[in-house]
Short mmCIF file of C-alpha atoms in Angstrom, two decimals:
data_model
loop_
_atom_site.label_atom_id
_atom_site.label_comp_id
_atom_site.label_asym_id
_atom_site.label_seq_id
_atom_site.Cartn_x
_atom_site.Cartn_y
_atom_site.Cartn_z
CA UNK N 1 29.25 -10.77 -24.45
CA UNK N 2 25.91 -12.61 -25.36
CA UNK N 3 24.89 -11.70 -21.57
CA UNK N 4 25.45 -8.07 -21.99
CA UNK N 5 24.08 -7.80 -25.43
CA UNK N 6 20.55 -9.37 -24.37
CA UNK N 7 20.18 -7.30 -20.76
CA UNK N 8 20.87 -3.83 -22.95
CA UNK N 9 18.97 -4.79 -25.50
CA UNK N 10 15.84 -5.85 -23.08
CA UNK N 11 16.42 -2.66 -21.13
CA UNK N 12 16.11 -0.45 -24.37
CA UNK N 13 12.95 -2.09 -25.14
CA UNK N 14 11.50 -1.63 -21.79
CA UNK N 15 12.71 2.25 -21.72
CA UNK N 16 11.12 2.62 -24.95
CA UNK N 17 7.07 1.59 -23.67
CA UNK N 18 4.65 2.86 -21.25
CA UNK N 19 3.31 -0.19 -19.95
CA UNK N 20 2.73 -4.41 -20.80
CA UNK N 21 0.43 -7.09 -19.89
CA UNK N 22 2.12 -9.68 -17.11
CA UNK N 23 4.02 -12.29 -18.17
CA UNK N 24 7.24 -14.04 -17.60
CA UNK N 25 10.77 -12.78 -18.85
CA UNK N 26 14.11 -15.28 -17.48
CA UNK N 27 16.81 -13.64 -15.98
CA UNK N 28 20.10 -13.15 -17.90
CA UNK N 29 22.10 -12.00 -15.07
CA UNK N 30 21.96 -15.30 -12.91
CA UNK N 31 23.36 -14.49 -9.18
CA UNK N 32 24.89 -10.82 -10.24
CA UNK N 33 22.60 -8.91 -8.53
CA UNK N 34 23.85 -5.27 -8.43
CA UNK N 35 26.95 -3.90 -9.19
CA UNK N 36 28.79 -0.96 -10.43
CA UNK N 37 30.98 -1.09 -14.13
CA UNK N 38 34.71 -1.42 -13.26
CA UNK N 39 33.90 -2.13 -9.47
CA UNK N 40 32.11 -4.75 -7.03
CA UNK N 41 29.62 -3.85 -4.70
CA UNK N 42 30.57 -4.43 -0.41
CA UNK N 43 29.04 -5.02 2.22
CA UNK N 44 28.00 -1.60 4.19
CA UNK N 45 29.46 -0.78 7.43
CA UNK N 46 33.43 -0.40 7.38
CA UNK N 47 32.91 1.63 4.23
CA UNK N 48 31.14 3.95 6.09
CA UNK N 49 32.79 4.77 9.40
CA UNK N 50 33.03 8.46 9.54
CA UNK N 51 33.89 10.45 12.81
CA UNK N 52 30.88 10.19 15.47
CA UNK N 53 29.41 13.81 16.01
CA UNK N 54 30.31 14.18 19.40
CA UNK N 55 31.00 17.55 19.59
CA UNK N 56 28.59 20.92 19.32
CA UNK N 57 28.84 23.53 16.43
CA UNK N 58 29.34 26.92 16.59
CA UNK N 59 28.69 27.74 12.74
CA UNK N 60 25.57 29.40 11.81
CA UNK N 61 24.27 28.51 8.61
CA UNK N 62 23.23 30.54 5.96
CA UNK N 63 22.77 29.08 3.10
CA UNK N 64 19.27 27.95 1.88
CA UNK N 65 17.51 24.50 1.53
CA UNK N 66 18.54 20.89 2.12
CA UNK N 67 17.47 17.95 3.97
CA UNK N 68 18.58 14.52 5.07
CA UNK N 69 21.74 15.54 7.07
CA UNK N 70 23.61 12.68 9.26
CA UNK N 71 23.79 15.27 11.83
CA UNK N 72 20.87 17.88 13.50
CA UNK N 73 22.01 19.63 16.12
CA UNK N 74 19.39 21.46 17.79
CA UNK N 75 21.84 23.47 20.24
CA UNK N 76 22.71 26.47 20.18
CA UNK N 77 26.54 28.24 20.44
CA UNK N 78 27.80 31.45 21.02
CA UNK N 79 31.73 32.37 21.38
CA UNK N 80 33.77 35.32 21.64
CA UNK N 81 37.06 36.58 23.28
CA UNK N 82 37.67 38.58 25.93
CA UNK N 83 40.05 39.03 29.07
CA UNK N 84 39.41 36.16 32.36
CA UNK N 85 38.60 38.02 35.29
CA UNK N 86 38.85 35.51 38.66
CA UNK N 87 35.60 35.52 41.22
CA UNK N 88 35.89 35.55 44.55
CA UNK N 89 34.21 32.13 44.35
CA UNK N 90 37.41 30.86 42.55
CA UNK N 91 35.21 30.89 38.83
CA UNK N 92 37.17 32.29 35.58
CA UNK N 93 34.30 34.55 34.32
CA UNK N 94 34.63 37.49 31.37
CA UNK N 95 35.31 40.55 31.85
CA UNK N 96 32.84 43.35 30.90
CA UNK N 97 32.03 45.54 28.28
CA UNK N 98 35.07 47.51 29.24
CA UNK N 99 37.41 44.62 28.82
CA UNK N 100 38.76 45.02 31.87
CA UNK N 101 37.46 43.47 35.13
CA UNK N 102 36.02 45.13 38.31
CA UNK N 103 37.98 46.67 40.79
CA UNK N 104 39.57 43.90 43.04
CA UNK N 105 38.92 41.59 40.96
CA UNK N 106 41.99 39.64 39.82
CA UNK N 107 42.84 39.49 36.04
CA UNK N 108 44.06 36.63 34.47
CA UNK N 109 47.87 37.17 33.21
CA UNK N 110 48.32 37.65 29.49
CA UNK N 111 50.95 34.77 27.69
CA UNK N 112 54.23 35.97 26.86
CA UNK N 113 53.74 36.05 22.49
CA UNK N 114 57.82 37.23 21.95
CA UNK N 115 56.46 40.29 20.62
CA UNK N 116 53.50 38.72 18.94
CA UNK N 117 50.10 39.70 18.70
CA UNK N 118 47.94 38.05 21.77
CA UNK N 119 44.68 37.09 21.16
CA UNK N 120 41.89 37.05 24.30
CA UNK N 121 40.87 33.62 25.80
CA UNK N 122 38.18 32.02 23.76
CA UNK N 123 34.71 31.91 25.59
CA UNK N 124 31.69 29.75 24.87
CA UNK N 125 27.95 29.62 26.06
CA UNK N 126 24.95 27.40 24.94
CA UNK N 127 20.93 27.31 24.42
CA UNK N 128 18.75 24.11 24.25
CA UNK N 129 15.56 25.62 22.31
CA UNK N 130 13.00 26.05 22.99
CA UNK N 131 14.32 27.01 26.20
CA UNK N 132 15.85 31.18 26.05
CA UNK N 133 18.09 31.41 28.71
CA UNK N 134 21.86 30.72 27.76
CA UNK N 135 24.11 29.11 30.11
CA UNK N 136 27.17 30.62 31.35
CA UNK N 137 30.09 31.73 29.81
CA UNK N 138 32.63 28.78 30.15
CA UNK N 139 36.16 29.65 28.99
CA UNK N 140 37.09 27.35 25.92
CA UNK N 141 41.20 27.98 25.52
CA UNK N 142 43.61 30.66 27.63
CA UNK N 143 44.30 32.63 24.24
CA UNK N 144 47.06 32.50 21.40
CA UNK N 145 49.56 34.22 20.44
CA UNK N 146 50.39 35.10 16.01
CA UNK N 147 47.88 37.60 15.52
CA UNK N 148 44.49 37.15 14.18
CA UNK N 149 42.92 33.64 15.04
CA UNK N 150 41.38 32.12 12.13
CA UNK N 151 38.33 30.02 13.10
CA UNK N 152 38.44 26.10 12.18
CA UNK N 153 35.68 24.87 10.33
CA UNK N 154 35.63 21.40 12.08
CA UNK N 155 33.72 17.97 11.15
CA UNK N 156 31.14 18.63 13.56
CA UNK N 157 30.29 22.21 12.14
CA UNK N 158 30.05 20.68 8.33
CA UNK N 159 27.69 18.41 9.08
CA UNK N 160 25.14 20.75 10.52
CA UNK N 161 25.39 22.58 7.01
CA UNK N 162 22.17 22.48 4.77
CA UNK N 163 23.72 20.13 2.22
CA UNK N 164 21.29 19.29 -0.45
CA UNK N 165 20.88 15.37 -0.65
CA UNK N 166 21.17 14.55 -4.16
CA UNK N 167 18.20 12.95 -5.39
CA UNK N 168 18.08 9.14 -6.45
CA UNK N 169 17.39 8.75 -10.27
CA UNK N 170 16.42 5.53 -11.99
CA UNK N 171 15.50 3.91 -15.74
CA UNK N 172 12.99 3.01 -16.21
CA UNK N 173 11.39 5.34 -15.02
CA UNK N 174 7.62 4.89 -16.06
CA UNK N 175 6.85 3.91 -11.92
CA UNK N 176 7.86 -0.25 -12.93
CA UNK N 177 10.94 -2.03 -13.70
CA UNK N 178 11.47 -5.39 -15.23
CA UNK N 179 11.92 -8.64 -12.97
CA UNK N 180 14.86 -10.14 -13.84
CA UNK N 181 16.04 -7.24 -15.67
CA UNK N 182 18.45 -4.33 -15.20
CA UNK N 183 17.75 -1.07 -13.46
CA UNK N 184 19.89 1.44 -13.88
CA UNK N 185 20.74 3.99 -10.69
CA UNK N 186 22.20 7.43 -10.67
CA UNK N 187 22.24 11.03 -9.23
CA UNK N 188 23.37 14.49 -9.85
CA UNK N 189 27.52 14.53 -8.09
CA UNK N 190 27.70 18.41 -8.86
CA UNK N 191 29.38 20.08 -5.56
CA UNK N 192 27.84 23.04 -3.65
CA UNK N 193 29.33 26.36 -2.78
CA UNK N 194 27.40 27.45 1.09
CA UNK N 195 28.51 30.07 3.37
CA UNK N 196 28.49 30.35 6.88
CA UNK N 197 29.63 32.59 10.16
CA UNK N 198 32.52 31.17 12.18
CA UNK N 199 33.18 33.70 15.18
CA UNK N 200 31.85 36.78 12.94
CA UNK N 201 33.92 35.43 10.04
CA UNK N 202 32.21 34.95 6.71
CA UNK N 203 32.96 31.15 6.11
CA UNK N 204 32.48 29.70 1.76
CA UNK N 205 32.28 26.50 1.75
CA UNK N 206 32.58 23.83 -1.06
CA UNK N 207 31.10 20.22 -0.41
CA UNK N 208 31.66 17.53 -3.04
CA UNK N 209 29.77 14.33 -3.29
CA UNK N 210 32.56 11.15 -2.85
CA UNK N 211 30.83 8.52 -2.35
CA UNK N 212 27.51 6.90 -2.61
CA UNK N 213 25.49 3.86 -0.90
CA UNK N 214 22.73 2.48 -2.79
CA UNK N 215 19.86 0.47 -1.08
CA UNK N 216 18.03 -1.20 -3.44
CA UNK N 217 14.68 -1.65 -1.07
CA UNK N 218 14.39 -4.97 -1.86
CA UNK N 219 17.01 -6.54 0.91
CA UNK N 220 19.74 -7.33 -1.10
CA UNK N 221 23.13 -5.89 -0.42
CA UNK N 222 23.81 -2.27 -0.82
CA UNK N 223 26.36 -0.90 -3.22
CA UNK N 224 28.69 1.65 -2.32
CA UNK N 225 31.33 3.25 -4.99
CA UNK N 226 32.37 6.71 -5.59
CA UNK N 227 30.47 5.96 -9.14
CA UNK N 228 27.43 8.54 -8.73
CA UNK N 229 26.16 6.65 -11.76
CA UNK N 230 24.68 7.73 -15.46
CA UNK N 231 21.30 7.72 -17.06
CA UNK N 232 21.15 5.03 -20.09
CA UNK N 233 22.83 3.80 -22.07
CA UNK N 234 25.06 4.14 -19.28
CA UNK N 235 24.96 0.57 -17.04
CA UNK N 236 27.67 2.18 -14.48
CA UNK N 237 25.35 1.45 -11.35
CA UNK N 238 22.66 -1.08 -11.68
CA UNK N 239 20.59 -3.56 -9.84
CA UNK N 240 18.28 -7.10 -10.55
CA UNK N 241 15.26 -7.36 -9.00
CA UNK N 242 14.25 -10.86 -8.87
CA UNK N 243 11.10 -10.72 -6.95
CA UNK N 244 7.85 -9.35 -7.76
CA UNK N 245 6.72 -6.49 -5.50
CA UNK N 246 7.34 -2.94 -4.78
CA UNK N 247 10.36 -1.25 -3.97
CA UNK N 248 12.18 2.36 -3.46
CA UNK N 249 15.72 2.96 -4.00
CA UNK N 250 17.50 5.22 -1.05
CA UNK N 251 20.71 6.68 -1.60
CA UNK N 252 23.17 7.72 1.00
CA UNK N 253 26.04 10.32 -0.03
CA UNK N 254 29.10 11.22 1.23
CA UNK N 255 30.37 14.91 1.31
CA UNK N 256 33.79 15.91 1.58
CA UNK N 257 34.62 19.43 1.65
CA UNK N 258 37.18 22.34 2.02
CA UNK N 259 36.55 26.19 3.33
CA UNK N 260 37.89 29.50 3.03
CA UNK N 261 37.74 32.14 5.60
CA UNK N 262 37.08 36.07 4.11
CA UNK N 263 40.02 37.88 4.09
CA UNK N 264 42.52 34.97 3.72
CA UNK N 265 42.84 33.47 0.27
CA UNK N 266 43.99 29.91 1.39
CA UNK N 267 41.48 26.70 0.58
CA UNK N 268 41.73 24.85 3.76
CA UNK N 269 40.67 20.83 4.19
CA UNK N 270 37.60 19.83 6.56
CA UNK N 271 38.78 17.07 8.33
CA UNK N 272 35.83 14.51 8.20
CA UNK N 273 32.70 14.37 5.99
CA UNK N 274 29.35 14.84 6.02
CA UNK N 275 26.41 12.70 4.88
CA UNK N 276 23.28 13.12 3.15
CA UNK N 277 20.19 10.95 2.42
CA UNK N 278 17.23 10.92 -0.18
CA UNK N 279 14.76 7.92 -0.51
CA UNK N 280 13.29 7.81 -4.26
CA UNK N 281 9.77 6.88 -5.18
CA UNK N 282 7.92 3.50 -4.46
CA UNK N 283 7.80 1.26 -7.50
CA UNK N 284 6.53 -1.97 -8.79
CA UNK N 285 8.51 -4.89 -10.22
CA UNK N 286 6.44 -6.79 -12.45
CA UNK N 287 7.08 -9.62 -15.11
CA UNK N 288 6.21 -9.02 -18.87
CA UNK N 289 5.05 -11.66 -21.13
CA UNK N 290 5.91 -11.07 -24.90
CA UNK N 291 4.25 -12.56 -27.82
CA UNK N 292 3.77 -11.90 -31.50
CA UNK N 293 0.66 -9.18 -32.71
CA UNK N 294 -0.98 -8.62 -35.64
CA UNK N 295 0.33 -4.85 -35.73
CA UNK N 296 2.43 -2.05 -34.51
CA UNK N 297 1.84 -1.29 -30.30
CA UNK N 298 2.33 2.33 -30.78
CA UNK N 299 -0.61 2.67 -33.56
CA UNK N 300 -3.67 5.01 -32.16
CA UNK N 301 -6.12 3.44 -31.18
CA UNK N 302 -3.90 0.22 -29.94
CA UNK N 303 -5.01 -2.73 -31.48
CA UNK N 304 -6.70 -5.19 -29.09
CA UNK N 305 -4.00 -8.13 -28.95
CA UNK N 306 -1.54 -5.77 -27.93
#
């Protein structure tokens, strides 16, 4: 209770100046370096294990702005359906404009849907910018049967969305912090509404922030919570520096997110997340000596002993 009582009450004095002569201040959090109210801080690396972006995308998106994604593509997909014609060369290939292929040219046998709608085979091609040619259609699936085929928005595809990384906020925040001393971390968990094209299909999307991984910049171990934090008096996510120096705090965020396709009203569940990255400004740490002065600090002019 003491412990707490002293660390807020040296925090409130430090948010409440603009700077201080060096000096020494003793720690009143001993070994606690970091942690998050209600919560302990782990070690990173199992908390983090997401599903490896192996595969390409064939979203397009749309929506404006962002930075720091876990995954940047640079290739480029194209899909549609349409019937399989067979080569003489023994290659499944499209068939034309038409839909139908050439004369003599066998076409691939529709499936049997039990009165169904059929849909086409799927077909895929690529383009590695800044190269323009595209490669050649490759057939992806040998078509369904139910109608309509609404596109999945898969892991993959959510990560090359322009998710804004939250920004990292901190208090102080004159450009120091305190030695020895609390720093309080947080950022802005407000989800984003982005929309995208998923074989012609008008895609919303709606990513939510989950979890976060603070790295203090200092080498000490990161804390990871689903806390996002809160500005003071707040002490949800915090951190001790207890060297002098500089430092910048990074934060790492997790997305989750679900989609809707136009023209179907269902919510649907993106299986695997996405994750964003933003790296605040450099800092110092210093130490702050205090001592008693013959008046007020915040008088214009200052007096000299202050």
């Amino acid at each position: 209770m003491i412990e707490r009582a002293m660390a807020t009450s040296g925090l409130a004095a430090l948010l409440a100046v603009t700077g201080a002569t060096a000096g020494e201040i003793q720690s009143e959090e001993g070994t606690r370096r970091s942690y998050v109210r209600a919560g302990t801080n782990t070690e990173r690396g199992d908390a983090f294990e997401f599903l490896a972006g192996w595969g390409q995308s064939q979203a397009s998106p749309t929506a404006p702005g962002g930075s720091g994604h876990s995954v940047v593509p640079t290739t480029r997909w194209e899909y549609m359906h349409a019937m399989a014609c067979l080569e003489v060369s023994g290659h499944w290939v499209p068939a034309g404009d038409d839909g139908g292929c050439i004369s003599g040219v066998p076409q691939a046998p529709a499936l049997d849907c039990a009165g169904q709608g059929w849909v086409e085979p799927r077909w895929r091609r690529f383009q590695v910018p800044p190269a323009t040619d595209w490669s050649p259609w490759r057939r992806v699936d040998y078509g369904s049967c139910g109608g309509d085929e609404l596109p999945v928005l898969t892991a993959e595809e959510f990560r090359r969305l322009p998710l804004p990384a939250p920004s990292v906020h901190m208090q102080p925040d004159t450009g120091w912090v305190l030695v020895n001393k609390e720093t309080i971390a947080y950022t802005d968990p407000t989800p984003v509404t982005l929309t995208t094209q998923l074989l012609g299909r008008t895609v919303t999307v709606e990513a939510t922030p989950t979890r976060f991984t603070y790295e203090w910049g200092d080498g000490s171990r990161p804390v990871v919570t689903s806390d996002p934090g809160a500005p003071y008096p707040a002490f949800d996510v915090v951190h001790v520096y207890e060297d002098l120096g500089q430092a910048a705090i990074t934060i790492t965020t997790e997305w989750s997110g679900r989609y809707q396709v136009e023209g179907d009203p269902q919510w649907r569940e993106v299986t695997g997340t996405a994750t964003t990255t933003a790296t605040g400004p450099v800092f110092e740490i210093r130490e702050v000596r205090t001592r008693l002065v013959t008046g007020l600090c915040t008088d214009d002019p200052k007096p000299d002993d202050c």
